[in-house]
PDB file of C-alpha atoms in Angstrom:
ATOM      1  CA  UNK Y 175      13.889  27.138   4.004  1.00 47.00           C
ATOM      2  CA  UNK Y 176      10.047  28.777   4.385  1.00 48.00           C
ATOM      3  CA  UNK Y 177       8.122  26.497   7.238  1.00 46.00           C
ATOM      4  CA  UNK Y 178       4.256  27.692   7.484  1.00 44.00           C
ATOM      5  CA  UNK Y 179       1.934  26.029  10.146  1.00 45.00           C
ATOM      6  CA  UNK Y 180      -1.322  25.680   9.914  1.00 45.00           C
ATOM      7  CA  UNK Y 181      -3.818  23.799  12.169  1.00 46.00           C
ATOM      8  CA  UNK Y 182      -3.936  21.201   9.430  1.00 46.00           C
ATOM      9  CA  UNK Y 183      -1.028  21.228   7.938  1.00 45.00           C
ATOM     10  CA  UNK Y 184       2.790  21.827   7.651  1.00 45.00           C
ATOM     11  CA  UNK Y 185       4.435  23.418   4.143  1.00 46.00           C
ATOM     12  CA  UNK Y 186       8.134  23.884   3.970  1.00 46.00           C
ATOM     13  CA  UNK Y 187       9.110  25.776   1.056  1.00 46.00           C
ATOM     14  CA  UNK Y 188      12.928  26.276  -0.859  1.00 47.00           C
ATOM     15  CA  UNK Y 189      13.274  27.890  -3.886  1.00 47.00           C
ATOM     16  CA  UNK Y 190      16.904  28.355  -5.957  1.00 44.00           C
ATOM     17  CA  UNK Y 191      17.984  29.482  -9.861  1.00 45.00           C
ATOM     18  CA  UNK Y 192      16.859  25.813 -10.978  1.00 47.00           C
ATOM     19  CA  UNK Y 193      14.161  24.531  -8.783  1.00 53.00           C
ATOM     20  CA  UNK Y 194      10.616  26.711  -8.637  1.00 58.00           C
ATOM     21  CA  UNK Y 195       8.121  27.293  -6.757  1.00 65.00           C
ATOM     22  CA  UNK Y 196       9.282  23.532  -4.386  1.00 69.00           C
ATOM     23  CA  UNK Y 197       6.321  22.695  -1.600  1.00 78.00           C
ATOM     24  CA  UNK Y 198       6.136  19.784   0.252  1.00 79.00           C
ATOM     25  CA  UNK Y 199       3.072  19.828   2.342  1.00 82.00           C
ATOM     26  CA  UNK Y 200       2.113  16.852   5.286  1.00 82.00           C
ATOM     27  CA  UNK Y 201      -1.718  17.480   5.591  1.00 82.00           C
ATOM     28  CA  UNK Y 202      -3.568  15.582   9.112  1.00 82.00           C
ATOM     29  CA  UNK Y 203      -5.601  14.984  11.182  1.00 80.00           C
ATOM     30  CA  UNK Y 204      -9.151  13.445  12.241  1.00 79.00           C
ATOM     31  CA  UNK Y 205     -11.463  13.259   8.988  1.00 76.00           C
ATOM     32  CA  UNK Y 206     -13.605  10.350  10.450  1.00 75.00           C
ATOM     33  CA  UNK Y 207     -17.111  12.035  12.017  1.00 77.00           C
ATOM     34  CA  UNK Y 208     -18.203  12.403  15.016  1.00 79.00           C
ATOM     35  CA  UNK Y 209     -14.549  10.768  16.244  1.00 75.00           C
ATOM     36  CA  UNK Y 210     -10.838  11.970  16.152  1.00 76.00           C
ATOM     37  CA  UNK Y 211      -9.712   8.692  16.030  1.00 76.00           C
ATOM     38  CA  UNK Y 212      -8.805   7.331  12.523  1.00 77.00           C
ATOM     39  CA  UNK Y 213      -6.077   9.629  11.185  1.00 84.00           C
ATOM     40  CA  UNK Y 214      -6.052  10.185   7.510  1.00 85.00           C
ATOM     41  CA  UNK Y 215      -2.000  12.168   6.921  1.00 88.00           C
ATOM     42  CA  UNK Y 216      -1.002  13.068   3.026  1.00 88.00           C
ATOM     43  CA  UNK Y 217       1.902  14.137   2.030  1.00 89.00           C
ATOM     44  CA  UNK Y 218       2.367  15.806  -1.501  1.00 89.00           C
ATOM     45  CA  UNK Y 219       5.534  17.348  -3.059  1.00 89.00           C
ATOM     46  CA  UNK Y 220       5.928  19.475  -5.489  1.00 88.00           C
ATOM     47  CA  UNK Y 221       9.190  20.380  -7.616  1.00 88.00           C
ATOM     48  CA  UNK Y 222       8.760  23.418 -10.680  1.00 87.00           C
ATOM     49  CA  UNK Y 223      11.896  23.732 -13.565  1.00 88.00           C
ATOM     50  CA  UNK Y 224      11.705  26.399 -15.487  1.00 84.00           C
ATOM     51  CA  UNK Y 225      14.952  25.724 -18.136  1.00 83.00           C
ATOM     52  CA  UNK Y 226      13.881  28.310 -20.093  1.00 88.00           C
ATOM     53  CA  UNK Y 227      11.555  31.033 -21.150  1.00 87.00           C
ATOM     54  CA  UNK Y 228       9.555  28.909 -23.573  1.00 93.00           C
ATOM     55  CA  UNK Y 229      10.079  25.455 -21.284  1.00 93.00           C
ATOM     56  CA  UNK Y 230       8.599  24.313 -17.470  1.00 92.00           C
ATOM     57  CA  UNK Y 231       7.848  21.278 -16.082  1.00 92.00           C
ATOM     58  CA  UNK Y 232       7.363  19.419 -13.076  1.00 92.00           C
ATOM     59  CA  UNK Y 233       6.986  16.585 -10.935  1.00 93.00           C
ATOM     60  CA  UNK Y 234       5.043  15.331  -8.541  1.00 93.00           C
ATOM     61  CA  UNK Y 235       4.512  12.873  -5.634  1.00 93.00           C
ATOM     62  CA  UNK Y 236       2.459  11.896  -3.674  1.00 93.00           C
ATOM     63  CA  UNK Y 237       1.563   9.120  -0.022  1.00 94.00           C
ATOM     64  CA  UNK Y 238      -2.131   9.764   1.745  1.00 92.00           C
ATOM     65  CA  UNK Y 239      -2.295   6.863   4.640  1.00 91.00           C
ATOM     66  CA  UNK Y 240      -5.681   7.714   6.195  1.00 89.00           C
ATOM     67  CA  UNK Y 241      -5.860   5.137   9.420  1.00 86.00           C
ATOM     68  CA  UNK Y 242      -9.135   3.151  10.620  1.00 80.00           C
ATOM     69  CA  UNK Y 243     -11.414   3.421  13.536  1.00 76.00           C
ATOM     70  CA  UNK Y 244     -10.189  -0.079  14.939  1.00 78.00           C
ATOM     71  CA  UNK Y 245      -7.615  -1.581  13.745  1.00 83.00           C
ATOM     72  CA  UNK Y 246      -5.361  -0.786  10.436  1.00 85.00           C
ATOM     73  CA  UNK Y 247      -5.405   1.997   7.806  1.00 88.00           C
ATOM     74  CA  UNK Y 248      -5.451   2.523   3.954  1.00 90.00           C
ATOM     75  CA  UNK Y 249      -2.940   3.626   1.788  1.00 92.00           C
ATOM     76  CA  UNK Y 250      -2.699   5.259  -1.546  1.00 93.00           C
ATOM     77  CA  UNK Y 251       0.511   7.058  -4.104  1.00 95.00           C
ATOM     78  CA  UNK Y 252       0.633   8.690  -6.876  1.00 96.00           C
ATOM     79  CA  UNK Y 253       3.662  10.339  -8.953  1.00 96.00           C
ATOM     80  CA  UNK Y 254       2.184  13.299 -12.058  1.00 96.00           C
ATOM     81  CA  UNK Y 255       5.193  14.719 -13.779  1.00 96.00           C
ATOM     82  CA  UNK Y 256       3.802  17.009 -16.571  1.00 96.00           C
ATOM     83  CA  UNK Y 257       6.283  19.150 -19.079  1.00 96.00           C
ATOM     84  CA  UNK Y 258       5.326  22.248 -21.058  1.00 96.00           C
ATOM     85  CA  UNK Y 259       6.378  23.906 -24.359  1.00 96.00           C
ATOM     86  CA  UNK Y 260       5.805  27.169 -25.833  1.00 94.00           C
ATOM     87  CA  UNK Y 261       6.823  27.708 -29.408  1.00 90.00           C
ATOM     88  CA  UNK Y 262       5.708  30.358 -30.214  1.00 87.00           C
ATOM     89  CA  UNK Y 263       3.924  33.201 -28.462  1.00 88.00           C
ATOM     90  CA  UNK Y 264       0.340  31.980 -28.861  1.00 93.00           C
ATOM     91  CA  UNK Y 265       1.339  28.896 -28.919  1.00 97.00           C
ATOM     92  CA  UNK Y 266       2.389  26.177 -26.766  1.00 97.00           C
ATOM     93  CA  UNK Y 267       1.721  22.410 -26.546  1.00 97.00           C
ATOM     94  CA  UNK Y 268       1.891  20.302 -22.951  1.00 97.00           C
ATOM     95  CA  UNK Y 269       2.205  16.296 -21.983  1.00 97.00           C
ATOM     96  CA  UNK Y 270       1.026  14.721 -18.022  1.00 97.00           C
ATOM     97  CA  UNK Y 271       2.187  11.790 -17.155  1.00 97.00           C
ATOM     98  CA  UNK Y 272       0.000  10.142 -14.180  1.00 97.00           C
ATOM     99  CA  UNK Y 273       0.325   7.487 -11.849  1.00 97.00           C
ATOM    100  CA  UNK Y 274      -1.760   6.361  -9.168  1.00 95.00           C
ATOM    101  CA  UNK Y 275      -1.801   3.089  -7.472  1.00 95.00           C
ATOM    102  CA  UNK Y 276      -5.105   2.992  -5.124  1.00 93.00           C
ATOM    103  CA  UNK Y 277      -3.429   0.720  -3.000  1.00 92.00           C
ATOM    104  CA  UNK Y 278      -6.871  -0.421  -0.383  1.00 91.00           C
ATOM    105  CA  UNK Y 279      -9.191   0.692  -3.032  1.00 91.00           C
ATOM    106  CA  UNK Y 280     -10.004   4.180  -0.678  1.00 89.00           C
ATOM    107  CA  UNK Y 281      -9.950   6.300  -3.526  1.00 89.00           C
ATOM    108  CA  UNK Y 282     -11.327   5.103  -5.861  1.00 90.00           C
ATOM    109  CA  UNK Y 283     -13.704   2.263  -4.273  1.00 90.00           C
ATOM    110  CA  UNK Y 284     -10.931  -0.548  -6.065  1.00 90.00           C
ATOM    111  CA  UNK Y 285      -7.542  -1.752  -5.416  1.00 93.00           C
ATOM    112  CA  UNK Y 286      -5.929  -1.185  -8.649  1.00 94.00           C
ATOM    113  CA  UNK Y 287      -3.408   0.730 -10.736  1.00 95.00           C
ATOM    114  CA  UNK Y 288      -4.662   3.750 -12.762  1.00 95.00           C
ATOM    115  CA  UNK Y 289      -2.008   5.432 -15.437  1.00 96.00           C
ATOM    116  CA  UNK Y 290      -3.026   9.022 -17.921  1.00 96.00           C
ATOM    117  CA  UNK Y 291      -1.527  10.478 -19.978  1.00 97.00           C
ATOM    118  CA  UNK Y 292      -2.577  13.877 -21.482  1.00 97.00           C
ATOM    119  CA  UNK Y 293      -2.027  15.686 -24.429  1.00 98.00           C
ATOM    120  CA  UNK Y 294      -2.665  19.892 -24.442  1.00 97.00           C
ATOM    121  CA  UNK Y 295      -2.199  22.235 -27.462  1.00 97.00           C
ATOM    122  CA  UNK Y 296      -2.798  26.058 -26.717  1.00 96.00           C
ATOM    123  CA  UNK Y 297      -3.597  29.095 -28.591  1.00 97.00           C
ATOM    124  CA  UNK Y 298      -4.190  32.218 -27.253  1.00 95.00           C
ATOM    125  CA  UNK Y 299      -5.020  34.836 -28.880  1.00 95.00           C
ATOM    126  CA  UNK Y 300      -4.751  37.435 -26.539  1.00 93.00           C
ATOM    127  CA  UNK Y 301      -3.829  39.271 -23.497  1.00 90.00           C
ATOM    128  CA  UNK Y 302      -7.186  37.575 -21.846  1.00 93.00           C
ATOM    129  CA  UNK Y 303      -8.112  34.530 -23.535  1.00 95.00           C
ATOM    130  CA  UNK Y 304      -6.205  31.895 -23.863  1.00 94.00           C
ATOM    131  CA  UNK Y 305      -8.418  27.924 -25.459  1.00 97.00           C
ATOM    132  CA  UNK Y 306      -7.196  24.994 -25.327  1.00 97.00           C
ATOM    133  CA  UNK Y 307      -7.773  21.098 -26.405  1.00 97.00           C
ATOM    134  CA  UNK Y 308      -6.859  18.233 -25.116  1.00 97.00           C
ATOM    135  CA  UNK Y 309      -6.989  14.727 -25.377  1.00 97.00           C
ATOM    136  CA  UNK Y 310      -6.586  12.416 -22.552  1.00 96.00           C
ATOM    137  CA  UNK Y 311      -6.095   8.430 -22.638  1.00 96.00           C
ATOM    138  CA  UNK Y 312      -6.921   7.072 -18.820  1.00 95.00           C
ATOM    139  CA  UNK Y 313      -5.972   3.293 -17.830  1.00 95.00           C
ATOM    140  CA  UNK Y 314      -6.408   0.892 -15.659  1.00 93.00           C
ATOM    141  CA  UNK Y 315      -5.454  -2.841 -14.674  1.00 93.00           C
ATOM    142  CA  UNK Y 316      -8.652  -3.225 -13.538  1.00 91.00           C
ATOM    143  CA  UNK Y 317     -12.641  -2.553 -15.219  1.00 89.00           C
ATOM    144  CA  UNK Y 318     -13.093   0.365 -12.977  1.00 89.00           C
ATOM    145  CA  UNK Y 319     -14.510   2.797 -15.928  1.00 88.00           C
ATOM    146  CA  UNK Y 320     -18.132   3.430 -16.651  1.00 88.00           C
ATOM    147  CA  UNK Y 321     -18.777   2.925 -20.541  1.00 84.00           C
ATOM    148  CA  UNK Y 322     -22.334   2.330 -22.402  1.00 84.00           C
ATOM    149  CA  UNK Y 323     -21.845  -0.835 -22.214  1.00 83.00           C
ATOM    150  CA  UNK Y 324     -23.281  -3.674 -19.078  1.00 88.00           C
ATOM    151  CA  UNK Y 325     -19.292  -4.105 -17.772  1.00 89.00           C
ATOM    152  CA  UNK Y 326     -17.056  -1.574 -16.668  1.00 89.00           C
ATOM    153  CA  UNK Y 327     -14.113  -0.642 -19.298  1.00 89.00           C
ATOM    154  CA  UNK Y 328     -10.460  -1.096 -18.293  1.00 90.00           C
ATOM    155  CA  UNK Y 329      -9.679   2.133 -20.525  1.00 93.00           C
ATOM    156  CA  UNK Y 330     -10.972   6.050 -20.627  1.00 93.00           C
ATOM    157  CA  UNK Y 331     -10.499   8.145 -23.727  1.00 94.00           C
ATOM    158  CA  UNK Y 332     -11.299  11.800 -22.510  1.00 95.00           C
ATOM    159  CA  UNK Y 333     -11.428  14.878 -25.655  1.00 97.00           C
ATOM    160  CA  UNK Y 334     -11.764  18.636 -24.082  1.00 96.00           C
ATOM    161  CA  UNK Y 335     -12.341  22.236 -25.391  1.00 97.00           C
ATOM    162  CA  UNK Y 336     -11.804  24.669 -23.107  1.00 96.00           C
ATOM    163  CA  UNK Y 337     -12.191  28.738 -23.779  1.00 96.00           C
ATOM    164  CA  UNK Y 338     -10.321  30.612 -20.504  1.00 93.00           C
ATOM    165  CA  UNK Y 339     -11.268  34.020 -19.964  1.00 95.00           C
ATOM    166  CA  UNK Y 340      -9.218  36.435 -17.749  1.00 89.00           C
ATOM    167  CA  UNK Y 341     -11.258  38.989 -15.639  1.00 90.00           C
ATOM    168  CA  UNK Y 342      -8.453  41.316 -13.039  1.00 79.00           C
ATOM    169  CA  UNK Y 343      -4.568  39.942 -13.647  1.00 69.00           C
TER     170      UNK Y 343
END
């Protein structure tokens, strides 16, 4: 196991033939202005699985806690998973599902559960150019997402078209 100690984090890594680039990171320290009271901590773990040259997927878990200067603390958790399949040299499709529980409303300003699903299509016409189109659906158990009406919505839909250029390798 490899361990890297940084002033703001401790990173633990172990790689095997099945799990590629596993990572456990623990960030902790004071985050309030003009004081060292009120420690914020975040534990993040991600494991990437490379089944073969065409199929890869990952799982991720996060737990965060922000200690108030006085009594109490705010907490949040998240889980995610994604899969990507390259069915030809130039084409791939990917899906991602995420869950975020903002228990105390620390991250979003509203105590809520947010979920999202993203479906991505990729086309790589050359070694230096990659295009993507994505459809994303976010939803919450609260009316949170801004829209054209006076009341926020529980859903948000996004379509994205992207062009990525590789400038150096």
